[in-house]
Amino acid sequence: MLRVLVASNNPGKVKEIQDLLEGLPVEILTPKALGIELSVQEVGESYAENAALKAMSFVKKSGVLTLADDSGLEVQALGGEPGIRSARYSPKPGASDADRRKYLLERLRASPRPWMAQFKCVLALATDEGKIQFTTGECEGEIIPLERGTNGFGYDPIFLLSDHNLTMAELTTQQKNKVSHRAKAVNKMISYLEQHL
Ligand code: IMP
């Protein structure tokens, strides 16, 4: 089995990645399972920079092949915000996902609908020798003012998929993994992972 550390403390992301890699001879490890406590400051100016920062920090600390995800939501009417700041998009200290959705909707209230949006994901796979590979994925949709669905995480309940009359939070993990930005990026990463098998 190939051991791969997923450099994330976000259980939603880890579960999706784990399900996407099911069937491969890969053992997914988390920082918690390895007893690693490391908080990486996401000071990069792009998803790729932040994904690389996380992957390199965790591979250095663990010595285990490391996969990091940096992702975010880009809303056209807000000039691409919250983007790389998606996880921190609220002025409230200790804000929750629900607080961030509420804040996003407040920011959008003055703009005419539809509020077109995209999820973006960049994955970085880093080796102990300092080599790094990137893949990307995108998913098109629209922000809606009332939450629908209880699955997923983050902005899922207010992200209506373009080709379905369903929000991301109305999909099961299996369904989300057929269409999401993260699924597209993970599927492209499989051939790089296979090089390590
Ligand atoms: P980061 O990659 O740790 O900077 O966090 C990405 C943030 O973007 C998450 O905390 C969510 O707020 C948002 N995000 C990324 N991917 C998704 C998704 O699949 N569903 C909902 N929100 C997401």
Short mmCIF file of N, CA, C and O in Angstrom, two decimals, residues 28-150:
data_model
loop_
_atom_site.label_atom_id
_atom_site.label_comp_id
_atom_site.label_asym_id
_atom_site.label_seq_id
_atom_site.Cartn_x
_atom_site.Cartn_y
_atom_site.Cartn_z
N ILE A 28 -4.80 6.33 3.01
CA ILE A 28 -4.88 7.77 3.29
C ILE A 28 -4.63 8.00 4.78
O ILE A 28 -5.29 7.40 5.63
N LEU A 29 -3.68 8.87 5.06
CA LEU A 29 -3.37 9.22 6.45
C LEU A 29 -3.75 10.68 6.68
O LEU A 29 -3.71 11.48 5.73
N THR A 30 -4.09 11.00 7.90
CA THR A 30 -4.37 12.41 8.22
C THR A 30 -3.31 12.90 9.20
O THR A 30 -2.66 12.08 9.87
N PRO A 31 -3.15 14.23 9.32
CA PRO A 31 -2.19 14.74 10.30
C PRO A 31 -2.52 14.21 11.70
O PRO A 31 -1.62 13.80 12.45
N LYS A 32 -3.81 14.16 12.02
CA LYS A 32 -4.23 13.69 13.35
C LYS A 32 -3.78 12.24 13.58
O LYS A 32 -3.23 11.90 14.64
N ALA A 33 -3.99 11.38 12.56
CA ALA A 33 -3.62 9.97 12.70
C ALA A 33 -2.12 9.81 12.92
O ALA A 33 -1.68 8.87 13.58
N LEU A 34 -1.33 10.73 12.37
CA LEU A 34 0.14 10.65 12.54
C LEU A 34 0.61 11.44 13.76
O LEU A 34 1.81 11.55 14.01
N GLY A 35 -0.34 12.04 14.48
CA GLY A 35 0.02 12.84 15.66
C GLY A 35 0.74 14.13 15.29
O GLY A 35 1.54 14.65 16.07
N ILE A 36 0.47 14.65 14.08
CA ILE A 36 1.14 15.88 13.64
C ILE A 36 0.23 17.08 13.88
O ILE A 36 -0.90 17.12 13.39
N GLU A 37 0.73 18.02 14.64
CA GLU A 37 -0.02 19.27 14.82
C GLU A 37 0.78 20.36 14.14
O GLU A 37 1.87 20.71 14.58
N LEU A 38 0.25 20.86 13.04
CA LEU A 38 0.99 21.86 12.28
C LEU A 38 -0.03 22.78 11.66
O LEU A 38 -0.95 22.34 10.97
N SER A 39 0.11 24.07 11.96
CA SER A 39 -0.84 24.99 11.34
C SER A 39 -0.05 25.84 10.35
O SER A 39 0.87 26.57 10.73
N VAL A 40 -0.37 25.69 9.07
CA VAL A 40 0.38 26.40 8.02
C VAL A 40 -0.33 27.70 7.69
O VAL A 40 -1.52 27.70 7.39
N GLN A 41 0.38 28.80 7.78
CA GLN A 41 -0.21 30.10 7.42
C GLN A 41 -0.34 30.16 5.90
O GLN A 41 0.65 30.00 5.19
N GLU A 42 -1.57 30.38 5.44
CA GLU A 42 -1.80 30.41 3.98
C GLU A 42 -1.49 31.81 3.46
O GLU A 42 -2.38 32.60 3.19
N VAL A 43 -0.19 32.10 3.33
CA VAL A 43 0.23 33.45 2.98
C VAL A 43 0.48 33.62 1.47
O VAL A 43 0.86 34.68 1.02
N GLY A 44 0.25 32.55 0.69
CA GLY A 44 0.45 32.63 -0.76
C GLY A 44 -0.59 33.51 -1.41
O GLY A 44 -1.61 33.84 -0.80
N GLU A 45 -0.31 33.88 -2.67
CA GLU A 45 -1.24 34.74 -3.39
C GLU A 45 -2.04 33.97 -4.43
O GLU A 45 -2.72 34.58 -5.25
N SER A 46 -1.93 32.66 -4.42
CA SER A 46 -2.71 31.84 -5.35
C SER A 46 -3.01 30.51 -4.66
O SER A 46 -2.37 30.15 -3.66
N TYR A 47 -3.98 29.78 -5.23
CA TYR A 47 -4.29 28.46 -4.70
C TYR A 47 -3.04 27.58 -4.78
O TYR A 47 -2.73 26.84 -3.86
N ALA A 48 -2.33 27.66 -5.92
CA ALA A 48 -1.16 26.80 -6.12
C ALA A 48 -0.09 27.08 -5.07
O ALA A 48 0.49 26.14 -4.50
N GLU A 49 0.16 28.36 -4.79
CA GLU A 49 1.18 28.69 -3.77
C GLU A 49 0.79 28.12 -2.41
O GLU A 49 1.62 27.58 -1.69
N ASN A 50 -0.50 28.29 -2.07
CA ASN A 50 -0.95 27.80 -0.75
C ASN A 50 -0.94 26.27 -0.68
O ASN A 50 -0.57 25.69 0.34
N ALA A 51 -1.34 25.62 -1.78
CA ALA A 51 -1.31 24.16 -1.80
C ALA A 51 0.13 23.67 -1.64
O ALA A 51 0.41 22.73 -0.88
N ALA A 52 1.07 24.34 -2.32
CA ALA A 52 2.48 23.95 -2.24
C ALA A 52 3.01 24.18 -0.82
O ALA A 52 3.74 23.33 -0.28
N LEU A 53 2.64 25.30 -0.22
CA LEU A 53 3.09 25.59 1.16
C LEU A 53 2.65 24.48 2.11
O LEU A 53 3.44 23.98 2.93
N LYS A 54 1.36 24.07 1.97
CA LYS A 54 0.83 23.03 2.87
C LYS A 54 1.52 21.69 2.59
O LYS A 54 1.95 21.00 3.51
N ALA A 55 1.63 21.33 1.29
CA ALA A 55 2.21 20.02 0.95
C ALA A 55 3.66 19.94 1.42
O ALA A 55 4.07 18.94 2.03
N MET A 56 4.45 21.00 1.18
CA MET A 56 5.88 20.97 1.55
C MET A 56 6.05 20.95 3.07
O MET A 56 6.91 20.24 3.58
N SER A 57 5.23 21.72 3.79
CA SER A 57 5.37 21.75 5.26
C SER A 57 5.08 20.37 5.84
O SER A 57 5.81 19.89 6.73
N PHE A 58 4.00 19.73 5.34
CA PHE A 58 3.62 18.44 5.92
C PHE A 58 4.56 17.31 5.49
O PHE A 58 4.81 16.40 6.27
N VAL A 59 5.08 17.36 4.25
CA VAL A 59 6.00 16.28 3.85
C VAL A 59 7.30 16.40 4.64
O VAL A 59 7.90 15.39 5.03
N LYS A 60 7.73 17.63 4.92
CA LYS A 60 8.97 17.82 5.70
C LYS A 60 8.80 17.27 7.10
O LYS A 60 9.69 16.65 7.66
N LYS A 61 7.66 17.53 7.67
CA LYS A 61 7.40 17.12 9.05
C LYS A 61 7.21 15.60 9.16
O LYS A 61 7.62 14.99 10.15
N SER A 62 6.59 14.98 8.12
CA SER A 62 6.19 13.56 8.25
C SER A 62 7.09 12.60 7.49
O SER A 62 7.14 11.41 7.81
N GLY A 63 7.73 13.06 6.42
CA GLY A 63 8.49 12.15 5.55
C GLY A 63 7.59 11.30 4.68
O GLY A 63 8.06 10.42 3.96
N VAL A 64 6.27 11.53 4.72
CA VAL A 64 5.31 10.73 3.96
C VAL A 64 4.83 11.54 2.74
O VAL A 64 4.54 12.74 2.87
N LEU A 65 4.75 10.88 1.58
CA LEU A 65 4.21 11.51 0.37
C LEU A 65 2.92 12.27 0.74
O LEU A 65 2.02 11.71 1.36
N THR A 66 2.86 13.56 0.37
CA THR A 66 1.77 14.40 0.90
C THR A 66 0.97 15.07 -0.21
O THR A 66 1.53 15.64 -1.15
N LEU A 67 -0.35 15.00 -0.03
CA LEU A 67 -1.29 15.63 -0.96
C LEU A 67 -1.98 16.78 -0.23
O LEU A 67 -2.57 16.57 0.84
N ALA A 68 -1.89 17.98 -0.80
CA ALA A 68 -2.57 19.13 -0.18
C ALA A 68 -3.56 19.72 -1.17
O ALA A 68 -3.32 19.74 -2.38
N ASP A 69 -4.67 20.20 -0.63
CA ASP A 69 -5.74 20.81 -1.44
C ASP A 69 -5.86 22.26 -1.03
O ASP A 69 -5.98 22.56 0.15
N ASP A 70 -5.82 23.18 -1.98
CA ASP A 70 -6.24 24.54 -1.69
C ASP A 70 -7.36 24.86 -2.66
O ASP A 70 -7.23 24.65 -3.87
N SER A 71 -8.46 25.33 -2.10
CA SER A 71 -9.64 25.51 -2.93
C SER A 71 -10.40 26.74 -2.49
O SER A 71 -10.09 27.33 -1.45
N GLY A 72 -11.39 27.12 -3.27
CA GLY A 72 -12.18 28.28 -2.89
C GLY A 72 -13.31 28.52 -3.86
O GLY A 72 -13.44 27.86 -4.89
N LEU A 73 -14.12 29.49 -3.48
CA LEU A 73 -15.30 29.87 -4.24
C LEU A 73 -15.04 31.25 -4.85
O LEU A 73 -14.59 32.16 -4.14
N GLU A 74 -15.33 31.40 -6.15
CA GLU A 74 -15.15 32.70 -6.80
C GLU A 74 -16.51 33.17 -7.32
O GLU A 74 -17.13 32.47 -8.13
N VAL A 75 -16.95 34.33 -6.85
CA VAL A 75 -18.25 34.86 -7.24
C VAL A 75 -18.04 36.05 -8.16
O VAL A 75 -17.36 37.02 -7.78
N GLN A 76 -18.61 35.94 -9.36
CA GLN A 76 -18.38 36.99 -10.39
C GLN A 76 -18.75 38.38 -9.90
O GLN A 76 -17.99 39.32 -10.07
N ALA A 77 -19.94 38.51 -9.29
CA ALA A 77 -20.44 39.82 -8.88
C ALA A 77 -19.56 40.45 -7.80
O ALA A 77 -19.66 41.65 -7.53
N LEU A 78 -18.71 39.66 -7.18
CA LEU A 78 -17.80 40.18 -6.14
C LEU A 78 -16.36 40.24 -6.66
O LEU A 78 -15.41 40.24 -5.87
N GLY A 79 -16.23 40.24 -7.97
CA GLY A 79 -14.88 40.34 -8.56
C GLY A 79 -14.01 39.14 -8.23
O GLY A 79 -12.78 39.28 -8.13
N GLY A 80 -14.63 37.96 -8.03
CA GLY A 80 -13.83 36.76 -7.76
C GLY A 80 -13.66 36.45 -6.28
O GLY A 80 -13.05 35.45 -5.91
N GLU A 81 -14.19 37.31 -5.41
CA GLU A 81 -14.15 37.01 -3.96
C GLU A 81 -15.09 35.85 -3.65
O GLU A 81 -16.05 35.67 -4.39
N PRO A 82 -14.90 35.12 -2.57
CA PRO A 82 -13.79 35.20 -1.61
C PRO A 82 -12.49 34.53 -2.08
O PRO A 82 -11.44 34.80 -1.50
N GLY A 83 -12.52 33.71 -3.12
CA GLY A 83 -11.28 33.15 -3.69
C GLY A 83 -10.40 32.47 -2.67
O GLY A 83 -10.89 31.65 -1.89
N ILE A 84 -9.12 32.84 -2.68
CA ILE A 84 -8.18 32.14 -1.78
C ILE A 84 -8.48 32.43 -0.31
O ILE A 84 -7.94 31.78 0.58
N ARG A 85 -9.36 33.41 -0.05
CA ARG A 85 -9.72 33.72 1.34
C ARG A 85 -11.02 33.03 1.77
O ARG A 85 -11.61 33.37 2.81
N SER A 86 -11.51 32.08 0.98
CA SER A 86 -12.82 31.46 1.24
C SER A 86 -12.96 30.90 2.66
O SER A 86 -14.02 31.01 3.27
N ALA A 87 -11.89 30.31 3.18
CA ALA A 87 -11.98 29.69 4.51
C ALA A 87 -11.98 30.74 5.62
O ALA A 87 -12.29 30.44 6.77
N ARG A 88 -11.61 31.98 5.28
CA ARG A 88 -11.49 33.02 6.31
C ARG A 88 -12.42 34.20 6.02
O ARG A 88 -12.20 35.30 6.50
N TYR A 89 -13.46 33.98 5.20
CA TYR A 89 -14.26 35.09 4.68
C TYR A 89 -15.38 35.48 5.63
O TYR A 89 -16.55 35.16 5.41
N SER A 90 -15.04 36.17 6.69
CA SER A 90 -16.04 36.72 7.61
C SER A 90 -15.28 37.60 8.59
O SER A 90 -14.19 37.23 9.04
N PRO A 91 -15.85 38.75 8.96
CA PRO A 91 -15.15 39.60 9.92
C PRO A 91 -15.29 39.07 11.36
O PRO A 91 -14.58 39.51 12.25
N LYS A 92 -16.21 38.09 11.55
CA LYS A 92 -16.49 37.61 12.90
C LYS A 92 -15.36 36.70 13.41
O LYS A 92 -15.01 35.72 12.74
N PRO A 93 -14.79 36.96 14.60
CA PRO A 93 -13.76 36.05 15.11
C PRO A 93 -14.37 34.66 15.36
O PRO A 93 -15.49 34.56 15.84
N GLY A 94 -13.63 33.63 15.00
CA GLY A 94 -14.09 32.25 15.21
C GLY A 94 -15.30 31.89 14.36
O GLY A 94 -16.10 31.04 14.75
N ALA A 95 -15.43 32.54 13.20
CA ALA A 95 -16.62 32.32 12.34
C ALA A 95 -16.75 30.86 11.90
O ALA A 95 -15.74 30.17 11.71
N SER A 96 -17.98 30.42 11.73
CA SER A 96 -18.26 29.06 11.25
C SER A 96 -18.56 29.12 9.75
O SER A 96 -18.71 30.20 9.18
N ASP A 97 -18.71 27.92 9.13
CA ASP A 97 -19.11 27.88 7.72
C ASP A 97 -20.42 28.64 7.53
O ASP A 97 -20.59 29.38 6.56
N ALA A 98 -21.37 28.47 8.48
CA ALA A 98 -22.68 29.14 8.36
C ALA A 98 -22.50 30.66 8.41
O ALA A 98 -23.16 31.40 7.66
N ASP A 99 -21.60 31.15 9.27
CA ASP A 99 -21.33 32.60 9.33
C ASP A 99 -20.78 33.10 8.00
O ASP A 99 -21.12 34.19 7.54
N ARG A 100 -19.91 32.30 7.39
CA ARG A 100 -19.29 32.74 6.12
C ARG A 100 -20.33 32.75 5.01
O ARG A 100 -20.33 33.65 4.16
N ARG A 101 -21.25 31.79 5.01
CA ARG A 101 -22.31 31.79 3.98
C ARG A 101 -23.18 33.04 4.16
O ARG A 101 -23.54 33.71 3.20
N LYS A 102 -23.50 33.34 5.42
CA LYS A 102 -24.35 34.50 5.73
C LYS A 102 -23.66 35.79 5.27
O LYS A 102 -24.28 36.65 4.64
N TYR A 103 -22.38 35.90 5.55
CA TYR A 103 -21.62 37.10 5.18
C TYR A 103 -21.57 37.26 3.66
O TYR A 103 -21.77 38.34 3.12
N LEU A 104 -21.36 36.13 2.97
CA LEU A 104 -21.30 36.18 1.50
C LEU A 104 -22.65 36.69 0.95
O LEU A 104 -22.68 37.55 0.06
N LEU A 105 -23.74 36.18 1.50
CA LEU A 105 -25.07 36.59 1.02
C LEU A 105 -25.32 38.06 1.33
O LEU A 105 -25.91 38.78 0.51
N GLU A 106 -24.82 38.54 2.47
CA GLU A 106 -24.96 39.98 2.78
C GLU A 106 -24.22 40.82 1.74
O GLU A 106 -24.72 41.83 1.27
N ARG A 107 -23.02 40.36 1.39
CA ARG A 107 -22.20 41.11 0.41
C ARG A 107 -22.87 41.13 -0.96
O ARG A 107 -22.67 42.04 -1.76
N LEU A 108 -23.65 40.07 -1.25
CA LEU A 108 -24.25 39.94 -2.59
C LEU A 108 -25.60 40.64 -2.71
O LEU A 108 -26.07 40.86 -3.83
N ARG A 109 -26.21 40.97 -1.57
CA ARG A 109 -27.60 41.45 -1.57
C ARG A 109 -27.85 42.58 -2.57
O ARG A 109 -28.88 42.61 -3.23
N ALA A 110 -26.90 43.48 -2.71
CA ALA A 110 -27.11 44.65 -3.58
C ALA A 110 -26.92 44.34 -5.07
O ALA A 110 -27.24 45.17 -5.92
N SER A 111 -26.40 43.16 -5.39
CA SER A 111 -26.12 42.83 -6.80
C SER A 111 -27.30 42.08 -7.41
O SER A 111 -27.92 41.25 -6.74
N PRO A 112 -27.60 42.35 -8.70
CA PRO A 112 -28.69 41.63 -9.34
C PRO A 112 -28.32 40.15 -9.56
O PRO A 112 -27.15 39.83 -9.78
N ARG A 113 -29.33 39.27 -9.44
CA ARG A 113 -29.10 37.85 -9.73
C ARG A 113 -29.18 37.64 -11.23
O ARG A 113 -29.77 38.47 -11.92
N PRO A 114 -28.65 36.55 -11.80
CA PRO A 114 -28.01 35.44 -11.11
C PRO A 114 -26.60 35.77 -10.62
O PRO A 114 -25.88 36.53 -11.27
N TRP A 115 -26.24 35.16 -9.51
CA TRP A 115 -24.91 35.36 -8.94
C TRP A 115 -24.02 34.18 -9.38
O TRP A 115 -23.89 33.18 -8.66
N MET A 116 -23.45 34.32 -10.57
CA MET A 116 -22.66 33.21 -11.14
C MET A 116 -21.37 33.00 -10.33
O MET A 116 -20.77 33.98 -9.86
N ALA A 117 -20.99 31.74 -10.20
CA ALA A 117 -19.84 31.43 -9.35
C ALA A 117 -19.14 30.16 -9.82
O ALA A 117 -19.69 29.40 -10.62
N GLN A 118 -17.94 29.98 -9.32
CA GLN A 118 -17.14 28.79 -9.64
C GLN A 118 -16.46 28.31 -8.37
O GLN A 118 -15.98 29.15 -7.60
N PHE A 119 -16.40 27.00 -8.20
CA PHE A 119 -15.49 26.45 -7.20
C PHE A 119 -14.19 26.12 -7.94
O PHE A 119 -14.22 25.61 -9.07
N LYS A 120 -13.07 26.37 -7.28
CA LYS A 120 -11.77 25.99 -7.85
C LYS A 120 -10.97 25.17 -6.85
O LYS A 120 -11.07 25.41 -5.64
N CYS A 121 -10.20 24.25 -7.38
CA CYS A 121 -9.36 23.41 -6.51
C CYS A 121 -8.00 23.21 -7.17
O CYS A 121 -7.92 22.93 -8.36
N VAL A 122 -6.95 23.41 -6.39
CA VAL A 122 -5.60 23.05 -6.84
C VAL A 122 -5.05 22.03 -5.84
O VAL A 122 -5.12 22.24 -4.63
N LEU A 123 -4.55 20.93 -6.38
CA LEU A 123 -3.91 19.92 -5.54
C LEU A 123 -2.41 19.95 -5.77
O LEU A 123 -1.96 20.16 -6.91
N ALA A 124 -1.66 19.74 -4.70
CA ALA A 124 -0.20 19.63 -4.81
C ALA A 124 0.21 18.32 -4.16
O ALA A 124 -0.23 18.01 -3.04
N LEU A 125 1.03 17.54 -4.88
CA LEU A 125 1.57 16.29 -4.35
C LEU A 125 3.07 16.48 -4.17
O LEU A 125 3.78 16.74 -5.15
N ALA A 126 3.52 16.38 -2.91
CA ALA A 126 4.94 16.66 -2.65
C ALA A 126 5.64 15.42 -2.13
O ALA A 126 5.10 14.68 -1.29
N THR A 127 6.87 15.20 -2.64
CA THR A 127 7.67 14.06 -2.18
C THR A 127 8.72 14.55 -1.18
O THR A 127 9.04 15.74 -1.12
N ASP A 128 9.25 13.57 -0.46
CA ASP A 128 10.30 13.80 0.52
C ASP A 128 11.52 14.51 -0.09
O ASP A 128 12.22 15.26 0.59
N GLU A 129 11.75 14.24 -1.40
CA GLU A 129 12.94 14.86 -2.05
C GLU A 129 12.64 16.27 -2.53
O GLU A 129 13.46 16.90 -3.20
N GLY A 130 11.43 16.76 -2.25
CA GLY A 130 11.11 18.15 -2.61
C GLY A 130 10.51 18.32 -4.00
O GLY A 130 10.38 19.43 -4.49
N LYS A 131 10.11 17.20 -4.65
CA LYS A 131 9.45 17.30 -5.97
C LYS A 131 7.97 17.58 -5.74
O LYS A 131 7.38 17.06 -4.79
N ILE A 132 7.36 18.35 -6.66
CA ILE A 132 5.96 18.69 -6.47
C ILE A 132 5.21 18.65 -7.81
O ILE A 132 5.75 19.07 -8.84
N GLN A 133 4.00 18.10 -7.78
CA GLN A 133 3.14 18.03 -8.99
C GLN A 133 1.82 18.70 -8.66
O GLN A 133 1.30 18.52 -7.55
N PHE A 134 1.25 19.43 -9.63
CA PHE A 134 -0.02 20.11 -9.39
C PHE A 134 -1.09 19.60 -10.36
O PHE A 134 -0.78 19.30 -11.51
N THR A 135 -2.33 19.57 -9.89
CA THR A 135 -3.47 19.40 -10.80
C THR A 135 -4.57 20.37 -10.36
O THR A 135 -4.56 20.86 -9.22
N THR A 136 -5.50 20.66 -11.29
CA THR A 136 -6.56 21.63 -10.98
C THR A 136 -7.93 21.11 -11.40
O THR A 136 -8.03 20.23 -12.27
N GLY A 137 -8.96 21.67 -10.81
CA GLY A 137 -10.33 21.35 -11.21
C GLY A 137 -11.24 22.54 -10.94
O GLY A 137 -10.98 23.33 -10.02
N GLU A 138 -12.28 22.66 -11.75
CA GLU A 138 -13.24 23.75 -11.58
C GLU A 138 -14.65 23.21 -11.68
O GLU A 138 -14.88 22.18 -12.30
N CYS A 139 -15.60 23.95 -11.12
CA CYS A 139 -17.00 23.53 -11.18
C CYS A 139 -17.87 24.79 -11.24
O CYS A 139 -17.71 25.70 -10.42
N GLU A 140 -18.78 24.82 -12.23
CA GLU A 140 -19.58 26.03 -12.48
C GLU A 140 -20.91 25.96 -11.74
O GLU A 140 -21.53 24.91 -11.67
N GLY A 141 -21.37 27.12 -11.28
CA GLY A 141 -22.67 27.16 -10.62
C GLY A 141 -23.13 28.58 -10.35
O GLY A 141 -22.65 29.52 -10.98
N GLU A 142 -24.06 28.68 -9.41
CA GLU A 142 -24.66 29.98 -9.09
C GLU A 142 -24.96 30.00 -7.59
O GLU A 142 -25.34 28.96 -7.03
N ILE A 143 -24.77 31.14 -6.97
CA ILE A 143 -25.09 31.27 -5.54
C ILE A 143 -26.58 31.59 -5.42
O ILE A 143 -27.10 32.45 -6.15
N ILE A 144 -27.25 30.88 -4.51
CA ILE A 144 -28.68 31.14 -4.28
C ILE A 144 -28.88 31.70 -2.86
O ILE A 144 -28.08 31.42 -1.97
N PRO A 145 -29.94 32.51 -2.67
CA PRO A 145 -30.07 33.21 -1.38
C PRO A 145 -30.57 32.36 -0.21
O PRO A 145 -30.38 32.73 0.94
N LEU A 146 -31.20 31.19 -0.52
CA LEU A 146 -31.69 30.36 0.57
C LEU A 146 -30.97 29.01 0.55
O LEU A 146 -30.82 28.40 -0.51
N GLU A 147 -30.54 28.58 1.72
CA GLU A 147 -29.77 27.33 1.80
C GLU A 147 -30.64 26.13 1.44
O GLU A 147 -31.81 26.08 1.80
N ARG A 148 -30.04 25.17 0.75
CA ARG A 148 -30.74 23.92 0.42
C ARG A 148 -29.78 22.75 0.62
O ARG A 148 -28.68 22.77 0.09
N GLY A 149 -30.23 21.75 1.41
CA GLY A 149 -29.41 20.54 1.59
C GLY A 149 -28.52 20.62 2.82
O GLY A 149 -28.20 21.72 3.29
N THR A 150 -28.13 19.44 3.30
CA THR A 150 -27.36 19.40 4.55
C THR A 150 -26.06 18.59 4.41
O THR A 150 -25.35 18.39 5.38
#
